[in-house]
Short mmCIF file of C-alpha atoms in Angstrom, two decimals:
data_model
loop_
_atom_site.label_atom_id
_atom_site.label_comp_id
_atom_site.label_asym_id
_atom_site.label_seq_id
_atom_site.Cartn_x
_atom_site.Cartn_y
_atom_site.Cartn_z
CA GLY A 1 -20.84 -45.20 45.01
CA GLU A 2 -24.52 -44.82 44.31
CA SER A 3 -26.30 -47.88 43.00
CA VAL A 4 -29.57 -49.47 42.04
CA GLY A 5 -29.86 -53.23 42.21
CA LEU A 6 -32.26 -56.10 41.95
CA HIS A 7 -32.53 -58.87 44.49
CA LEU A 8 -32.90 -61.88 42.20
CA PRO A 9 -31.42 -62.45 38.75
CA THR A 10 -34.16 -64.89 37.70
CA LEU A 11 -37.80 -65.50 38.56
CA SER A 12 -40.14 -68.21 37.30
CA VAL A 13 -43.89 -67.96 37.75
CA GLN A 14 -46.89 -69.94 36.62
CA GLU A 15 -49.09 -68.34 34.01
CA GLY A 16 -51.94 -66.55 35.73
CA ASP A 17 -50.06 -66.03 38.99
CA ASN A 18 -48.85 -62.64 40.22
CA SER A 19 -45.17 -61.72 39.86
CA ILE A 20 -43.18 -59.55 42.22
CA ILE A 21 -39.78 -58.18 41.24
CA ASN A 22 -37.78 -56.33 43.88
CA CYS A 23 -35.15 -53.62 43.71
CA ALA A 24 -33.06 -51.69 46.24
CA TYR A 25 -31.22 -48.40 45.96
CA SER A 26 -28.48 -46.74 47.94
CA ASN A 27 -29.12 -43.00 47.79
CA SER A 28 -31.63 -41.30 50.06
CA ALA A 29 -31.74 -38.34 47.70
CA SER A 30 -33.22 -40.44 44.91
CA ASP A 31 -36.32 -38.80 43.55
CA TYR A 32 -37.53 -40.77 40.58
CA PHE A 33 -37.60 -44.45 39.63
CA ILE A 34 -38.54 -46.23 36.43
CA TRP A 35 -39.24 -49.86 35.53
CA TYR A 36 -38.30 -51.08 32.06
CA LYS A 37 -39.03 -54.34 30.24
CA GLN A 38 -36.49 -55.67 27.75
CA GLU A 39 -37.15 -58.51 25.34
CA SER A 40 -34.26 -60.36 23.77
CA GLY A 41 -32.39 -58.30 21.17
CA LYS A 42 -34.56 -55.22 21.70
CA GLY A 43 -34.27 -51.93 23.52
CA PRO A 44 -35.83 -51.42 26.97
CA GLN A 45 -39.49 -50.47 26.97
CA PHE A 46 -40.96 -48.13 29.61
CA ILE A 47 -43.46 -49.83 31.92
CA ILE A 48 -44.18 -47.50 34.83
CA ASP A 49 -42.50 -44.84 36.94
CA ILE A 50 -42.84 -43.38 40.43
CA ARG A 51 -41.58 -40.24 42.14
CA SER A 52 -40.54 -40.01 45.77
CA ASN A 53 -43.68 -38.14 46.80
CA MET A 54 -45.69 -41.31 46.11
CA ASP A 55 -45.76 -44.75 47.76
CA LYS A 56 -47.71 -46.58 45.10
CA ARG A 57 -48.65 -46.19 41.47
CA GLN A 58 -50.79 -48.44 39.33
CA GLY A 59 -50.92 -49.06 35.63
CA GLN A 60 -52.52 -51.71 33.50
CA ARG A 61 -51.80 -55.00 35.35
CA VAL A 62 -48.71 -53.45 36.94
CA THR A 63 -48.16 -51.75 40.29
CA VAL A 64 -45.00 -50.14 41.62
CA LEU A 65 -44.47 -49.76 45.36
CA LEU A 66 -41.84 -47.46 46.85
CA ASN A 67 -40.63 -47.79 50.45
CA LYS A 68 -38.31 -44.88 51.12
CA THR A 69 -37.63 -45.96 54.70
CA VAL A 70 -35.82 -49.11 53.60
CA LYS A 71 -34.87 -47.80 50.12
CA HIS A 72 -36.78 -50.50 48.31
CA LEU A 73 -39.15 -50.62 45.38
CA SER A 74 -41.05 -53.45 43.76
CA LEU A 75 -42.88 -54.16 40.53
CA GLN A 76 -45.97 -56.30 40.75
CA ILE A 77 -47.46 -57.87 37.63
CA ALA A 78 -50.96 -59.24 37.99
CA ALA A 79 -52.12 -62.38 36.20
CA THR A 80 -48.76 -62.95 34.53
CA GLN A 81 -48.94 -63.92 30.86
CA PRO A 82 -46.42 -65.59 28.51
CA GLY A 83 -45.89 -62.23 26.84
CA ASP A 84 -44.55 -60.89 30.14
CA SER A 85 -41.46 -63.09 29.79
CA ALA A 86 -38.52 -60.67 29.55
CA VAL A 87 -35.80 -59.03 31.59
CA TYR A 88 -37.04 -56.31 33.94
CA PHE A 89 -34.83 -53.44 35.04
CA CYS A 90 -35.33 -50.89 37.74
CA ALA A 91 -33.59 -47.59 37.14
CA GLY A 92 -33.22 -44.48 39.21
CA TYR A 93 -31.81 -41.01 39.22
CA LEU A 94 -29.46 -41.09 42.18
CA GLY A 95 -29.16 -37.58 43.48
CA ALA A 96 -31.19 -34.42 43.10
CA GLY A 97 -30.79 -32.79 39.71
CA SER A 98 -29.06 -35.82 38.21
CA TYR A 99 -29.07 -36.41 34.47
CA GLN A 100 -27.68 -39.93 34.78
CA LEU A 101 -30.23 -42.72 34.92
CA THR A 102 -28.61 -45.67 36.74
CA PHE A 103 -29.78 -49.21 36.01
CA GLY A 104 -29.82 -52.37 38.06
CA LYS A 105 -28.65 -55.65 36.51
CA GLY A 106 -32.12 -56.92 35.75
CA THR A 107 -34.37 -59.84 36.68
CA LYS A 108 -35.24 -62.38 34.01
CA LEU A 109 -38.88 -63.35 34.33
CA SER A 110 -39.92 -66.68 32.86
CA VAL A 111 -43.61 -67.55 32.64
CA ILE A 112 -44.46 -71.24 32.80
CA PRO A 113 -47.54 -72.10 30.68
CA ASP B 1 -38.33 -47.64 19.06
CA GLY B 2 -41.00 -45.50 17.49
CA GLY B 3 -39.05 -42.44 16.42
CA ILE B 4 -35.55 -43.48 17.45
CA THR B 5 -33.60 -45.24 14.72
CA GLN B 6 -30.35 -47.00 15.40
CA SER B 7 -28.24 -48.38 12.59
CA PRO B 8 -26.85 -50.75 11.72
CA LYS B 9 -28.54 -53.54 13.68
CA TYR B 10 -25.32 -55.60 13.59
CA LEU B 11 -21.77 -54.28 13.18
CA PHE B 12 -18.40 -55.99 13.06
CA ARG B 13 -15.14 -54.32 13.90
CA LYS B 14 -11.64 -55.37 12.96
CA GLU B 15 -8.63 -54.84 15.20
CA GLY B 16 -7.47 -51.22 15.22
CA GLN B 17 -10.54 -49.98 13.41
CA ASN B 18 -12.85 -47.13 14.42
CA VAL B 19 -16.55 -47.72 13.85
CA THR B 20 -19.48 -45.34 14.12
CA LEU B 21 -22.95 -46.21 15.35
CA SER B 22 -25.82 -44.06 14.18
CA CYS B 23 -28.70 -42.76 16.27
CA GLU B 24 -31.40 -40.57 14.71
CA GLN B 25 -34.61 -39.34 16.33
CA ASN B 26 -37.67 -37.52 15.03
CA LEU B 27 -39.28 -36.97 18.43
CA ASN B 28 -37.91 -33.43 18.77
CA HIS B 29 -36.32 -34.47 22.06
CA ASP B 30 -33.57 -32.32 23.50
CA ALA B 31 -31.48 -34.91 25.34
CA MET B 32 -29.81 -38.00 23.89
CA TYR B 33 -27.86 -40.78 25.55
CA TRP B 34 -25.64 -43.76 24.72
CA TYR B 35 -25.61 -46.85 26.92
CA ARG B 36 -23.61 -50.04 26.71
CA GLN B 37 -25.09 -53.40 27.74
CA ASP B 38 -23.03 -56.54 28.31
CA PRO B 39 -24.69 -59.98 28.52
CA GLY B 40 -26.60 -60.46 31.74
CA GLN B 41 -25.79 -56.95 32.88
CA GLY B 42 -27.56 -53.66 33.31
CA LEU B 43 -27.00 -50.62 31.16
CA ARG B 44 -23.97 -48.40 31.68
CA LEU B 45 -23.87 -44.79 30.52
CA ILE B 46 -21.21 -43.85 27.96
CA TYR B 47 -22.10 -40.26 26.98
CA TYR B 48 -25.07 -37.97 27.08
CA SER B 49 -26.04 -34.68 25.50
CA GLN B 50 -28.64 -32.26 26.82
CA ILE B 51 -28.47 -29.79 23.93
CA VAL B 52 -26.86 -29.41 20.52
CA ASN B 53 -23.09 -28.87 20.52
CA ASP B 54 -22.78 -30.00 24.13
CA PHE B 55 -22.18 -33.44 25.67
CA GLN B 56 -20.87 -34.97 28.88
CA LYS B 57 -19.03 -38.17 29.75
CA GLY B 58 -20.85 -40.92 31.54
CA ASP B 59 -19.38 -43.71 33.65
CA ILE B 60 -17.50 -45.53 30.86
CA ALA B 61 -16.53 -42.91 28.26
CA GLU B 62 -12.95 -44.09 27.69
CA GLY B 63 -12.45 -45.41 24.16
CA TYR B 64 -15.60 -43.71 22.83
CA SER B 65 -16.35 -40.36 21.23
CA VAL B 66 -19.55 -38.55 20.26
CA SER B 67 -20.76 -35.44 18.48
CA ARG B 68 -24.03 -33.51 18.61
CA GLU B 69 -24.11 -31.20 15.60
CA LYS B 70 -27.85 -31.59 15.04
CA LYS B 71 -30.74 -32.06 17.45
CA GLU B 72 -31.82 -35.18 15.58
CA SER B 73 -28.51 -37.01 15.56
CA PHE B 74 -26.06 -38.32 18.17
CA PRO B 75 -23.51 -40.68 16.57
CA LEU B 76 -21.18 -42.79 18.72
CA THR B 77 -17.69 -43.71 17.55
CA VAL B 78 -16.05 -46.74 19.08
CA THR B 79 -12.35 -46.08 18.71
CA SER B 80 -9.45 -48.52 18.56
CA ALA B 81 -8.64 -47.48 22.14
CA GLN B 82 -11.71 -49.41 23.31
CA LYS B 83 -10.14 -52.84 23.83
CA ASN B 84 -13.34 -54.71 24.65
CA PRO B 85 -16.00 -53.24 22.39
CA THR B 86 -18.23 -56.29 21.99
CA ALA B 87 -21.57 -55.32 23.48
CA PHE B 88 -25.11 -54.21 22.73
CA TYR B 89 -25.28 -50.43 22.32
CA LEU B 90 -28.45 -48.53 23.08
CA CYS B 91 -29.36 -44.97 22.20
CA ALA B 92 -32.01 -43.16 24.22
CA THR B 93 -33.73 -39.79 24.19
CA CYS B 94 -35.50 -37.63 26.73
CA GLY B 95 -37.97 -34.93 25.85
CA THR B 96 -37.22 -32.00 28.05
CA GLY B 97 -33.47 -31.93 28.58
CA VAL B 98 -34.04 -31.29 32.25
CA ALA B 99 -33.03 -33.59 35.05
CA MET B 100 -34.86 -36.76 35.99
CA GLU B 101 -37.24 -37.71 33.23
CA LYS B 102 -37.92 -41.08 31.61
CA LEU B 103 -35.84 -42.20 28.68
CA PHE B 104 -37.06 -43.73 25.45
CA PHE B 105 -34.80 -46.30 23.80
CA GLY B 106 -33.95 -47.34 20.28
CA SER B 107 -33.72 -50.97 19.20
CA GLY B 108 -29.96 -51.24 19.66
CA THR B 109 -26.82 -52.12 17.71
CA GLN B 110 -24.90 -55.33 18.41
CA LEU B 111 -21.17 -54.71 17.92
CA SER B 112 -18.81 -57.64 17.64
CA VAL B 113 -15.09 -57.92 17.06
CA LEU B 114 -13.80 -60.01 14.15
#
């Protein structure tokens, strides 16, 4: 079936370094992807999104890259801070006109002070 | 958060008991969703509703039921048929009710079995 998945379940980075979290998807018809941040015991918080007509989108300290050829997207966090420690999920609508947002299993980012 | 209220924060269920999780929103959003999250896992869709008095099953609807009588409210009932209900339940909303928009999430309800 259709899926969205992350490459690594955990990632540790030094404070101040850049973080890169990767995600792959299985459906070529996917049109829209979202990155969420989830802190322990809380609901997911929207970080940034990207549609298939774009290759790159930037926010505050975050950048999402989309490579449709290899069905891969990544979230880059610049100058990682302790407050960035959380679980990060990529999510996508797999199929045109879909109402079902499908989530990967998440990558836990730990920031080392 | 911020306009989506889930209650209670923690809920305990006894064997054979039905329990209802509340989700209320004041964002005037058309679509509402229920997801289940197990430890170390992603979110799995239980039910969703695009408009009042209409809802559709997601990937794991068995053992759950919902209603959408008001735009603001989308309660989830975990029935006794759900044999493994322990999980973190998340309600989400989407503004337009059309396909492929970002979801906003509540703060979740942790359901445990006594």
